[in-house]
Amino acid sequence: MQTVGSGDALIVVDVQNDFLPGGALPTAEGDRIFAPLERVMPLFAYVVATRDWHPKEHPHFKDYGGSWPYHCLQHTHGAGFAPQMNLAYVDEILSKGTMAPWHGYSAFENSDLAERLRARGVRRIFVAGLATDYCVKETALAAVQSGFETLVISDAIAPVNVHPGDEAAAAAEMEKQGVRFVTSDELRTAA
Ligand code: VGL
């Protein structure tokens, strides 16, 4: 069991239409995260929701030398938060990947998020969202690098799996770097 308190923050990574089934860069099982998210979001005093928020002309995209089809273009439906996520629990929306050369895989990239969370007294960061093998992984690794105890909520994430095995490799890499995994039903608030 993990007791969630004032020293904890939740980062919900990129729960956006384009990363869900039917979107431009979907996670096949993305819909599985919504029930766990609904359980854990109310437990946290501070919740950051990140979003990929790309301009079309960006080295992230194939047309500009990158690896990806267009997704999460600013102000499009695909970039919108999935309607199944309750934004009432979100305290901060953090846009990333808005400007080259930054791709915005991590919520901490080119951002003062770590300093701001520390200033709030946050010492532990929980991470959920999409996708396990890219933005969840990079956000969790950056949280560790920034000195936070870091826990990923394993039933509230889902992978893109460009290659079969990417999900397992991402989990192994996170574990190796000191990330711990918990499930949504292991979290409680102090009575
Ligand atoms: C992501 C692939 C490309 C993610 C973003 O949010 O995990 N994955 N861009």
XYZ file of C-alpha atoms and ligand atoms in Angstrom:
200
model
C 0.000 0.000 0.000
C 1.147 3.556 -0.739
C -0.232 6.426 1.293
C -0.526 9.518 -0.861
C 0.020 12.824 0.895
C 1.153 16.405 0.594
C 4.644 15.476 -0.599
C 3.260 13.687 -3.640
C 2.314 14.891 -7.105
C 0.778 13.037 -10.031
C 1.870 13.648 -13.613
C -0.682 12.400 -16.141
C 1.163 12.195 -19.428
C -0.460 12.948 -22.803
C -3.943 11.496 -22.427
C -4.836 12.946 -25.810
C -7.141 11.753 -28.579
C -4.270 11.054 -30.982
C -2.711 8.537 -28.571
C -5.959 6.625 -28.111
C -7.600 4.041 -30.373
C -8.739 5.849 -33.534
C -6.079 8.547 -33.150
C -3.073 9.339 -35.336
C -0.524 7.485 -33.172
C -2.646 5.166 -31.073
C -1.880 2.955 -28.138
C -3.898 -0.201 -28.849
C -4.959 -0.557 -25.219
C -5.097 3.113 -24.274
C -8.678 2.901 -23.045
C -7.600 0.625 -20.202
C -6.122 3.576 -18.323
C -9.340 5.494 -17.666
C -10.737 3.507 -14.724
C -7.364 3.513 -12.902
C -6.958 7.247 -13.643
C -10.380 7.940 -12.196
C -9.334 6.104 -9.027
C -6.017 7.867 -8.484
C -6.493 11.436 -9.715
C -8.709 12.480 -6.755
C -6.086 11.262 -4.260
C -3.483 13.856 -5.208
C -3.308 17.455 -4.007
C -1.412 18.400 -7.150
C -2.022 16.925 -10.596
C -0.136 17.972 -13.717
C -1.590 16.923 -17.073
C 0.938 17.150 -19.885
C 0.051 17.405 -23.536
C 2.055 17.033 -26.704
C 1.422 20.331 -28.475
C 3.340 20.360 -31.716
C 3.540 22.854 -34.555
C 3.328 21.113 -37.944
C 6.823 22.204 -38.957
C 8.825 20.320 -36.377
C 11.705 17.807 -36.607
C 9.506 15.361 -34.678
C 7.597 14.600 -37.869
C 8.563 12.500 -40.903
C 8.034 15.420 -43.284
C 10.683 17.358 -41.350
C 13.238 14.605 -40.850
C 11.747 12.924 -37.779
C 10.228 9.531 -37.020
C 6.570 10.237 -36.518
C 3.391 10.766 -38.453
C 1.635 13.991 -37.587
C -0.015 13.862 -34.181
C -1.095 16.314 -31.491
C -0.913 19.328 -33.762
C -1.739 22.484 -31.834
C -5.457 23.326 -31.680
C -6.589 20.121 -33.428
C -9.054 17.537 -32.118
C -6.238 14.993 -31.927
C -4.329 17.209 -29.521
C -7.333 17.535 -27.246
C -7.491 15.718 -23.936
C -9.542 12.547 -24.130
C -13.075 13.266 -22.927
C -12.927 10.229 -20.606
C -10.360 12.021 -18.439
C -11.841 14.281 -15.792
C -10.056 17.620 -16.091
C -11.641 18.788 -12.843
C -8.831 16.952 -11.035
C -6.104 18.705 -13.022
C -4.266 21.609 -11.392
C -1.857 22.385 -14.191
C -1.694 21.759 -17.920
C 1.833 21.586 -19.268
C 2.371 21.784 -23.038
C 5.519 20.211 -24.469
C 7.154 19.694 -27.831
C 6.022 23.157 -28.824
C 9.339 24.301 -30.213
C 12.345 22.762 -31.974
C 14.818 21.411 -31.073
C 12.840 19.992 -28.179
C 10.688 16.947 -28.886
C 8.905 17.024 -25.585
C 9.100 13.362 -24.659
C 9.659 14.359 -21.038
C 7.514 16.707 -18.993
C 10.722 18.104 -17.511
C 12.414 18.999 -20.788
C 13.067 22.716 -21.206
C 10.756 23.368 -18.247
C 10.955 24.551 -14.659
C 8.539 21.858 -13.514
C 11.045 20.182 -11.169
C 11.831 23.452 -9.369
C 8.173 24.369 -9.092
C 7.210 20.971 -7.704
C 10.057 21.102 -5.201
C 8.935 24.573 -4.134
C 5.513 23.037 -3.371
C 7.172 20.455 -1.123
C 6.832 17.595 -3.582
C 9.323 14.770 -3.042
C 7.602 11.870 -4.754
C 6.209 11.832 -8.248
C 3.693 9.338 -9.558
C 3.428 8.988 -13.332
C 0.504 7.706 -15.425
C -0.707 8.151 -18.993
C 0.554 7.580 -22.552
C 2.686 6.225 -23.960
C 4.671 3.817 -21.770
C 7.535 3.463 -24.255
C 8.028 7.193 -24.972
C 6.643 10.036 -22.917
C 5.808 8.060 -19.770
C 9.262 6.500 -19.769
C 11.119 9.747 -20.465
C 9.084 11.638 -17.878
C 9.703 8.982 -15.216
C 13.445 8.823 -15.992
C 13.707 12.625 -15.866
C 11.880 12.666 -12.531
C 14.477 10.254 -11.138
C 17.264 12.393 -12.620
C 15.736 15.445 -10.975
C 15.983 13.753 -7.584
C 12.380 12.685 -7.032
C 11.346 9.301 -5.768
C 9.399 8.098 -8.800
C 6.552 5.610 -9.072
C 4.728 4.616 -12.248
C 1.134 3.439 -11.966
C 1.333 0.268 -14.023
C -2.362 -0.154 -14.851
C -2.719 3.516 -15.825
C -0.232 3.417 -18.730
C -0.249 1.879 -22.223
C 2.385 1.531 -24.966
C 2.569 2.453 -28.638
C 4.752 -0.665 -29.229
C 6.224 0.357 -32.583
C 8.208 -2.860 -32.153
C 6.807 -5.761 -30.147
C 8.708 -5.765 -26.888
C 9.037 -1.991 -26.583
C 6.724 -1.983 -23.576
C 8.772 -4.598 -21.726
C 12.031 -2.849 -22.653
C 10.681 0.475 -21.367
C 9.600 -1.110 -18.081
C 13.015 -2.754 -17.682
C 14.820 0.521 -18.369
C 12.690 2.424 -15.864
C 13.201 -0.248 -13.227
C 16.955 -0.214 -13.808
C 17.028 3.553 -13.271
C 15.193 3.279 -9.967
C 11.566 3.790 -10.941
C 9.129 1.717 -8.897
C 5.811 0.347 -10.115
C 2.539 0.361 -8.197
C -1.035 -0.388 -9.202
C -3.900 2.064 -8.831
C -5.588 -0.040 -6.170
C -2.480 0.152 -3.963
C -2.858 3.907 -3.488
C -4.698 5.420 -0.535
C -4.889 8.760 1.186
C -4.184 8.988 4.919
C -7.525 8.431 6.684
C 4.732 10.044 -27.706
C 5.577 9.013 -29.571
C 5.750 10.221 -30.196
C 4.175 9.921 -26.332
C 4.917 11.268 -28.310
O 3.401 10.789 -25.888
O 4.504 8.933 -25.669
N 5.074 8.932 -28.358
N 5.431 11.340 -29.546
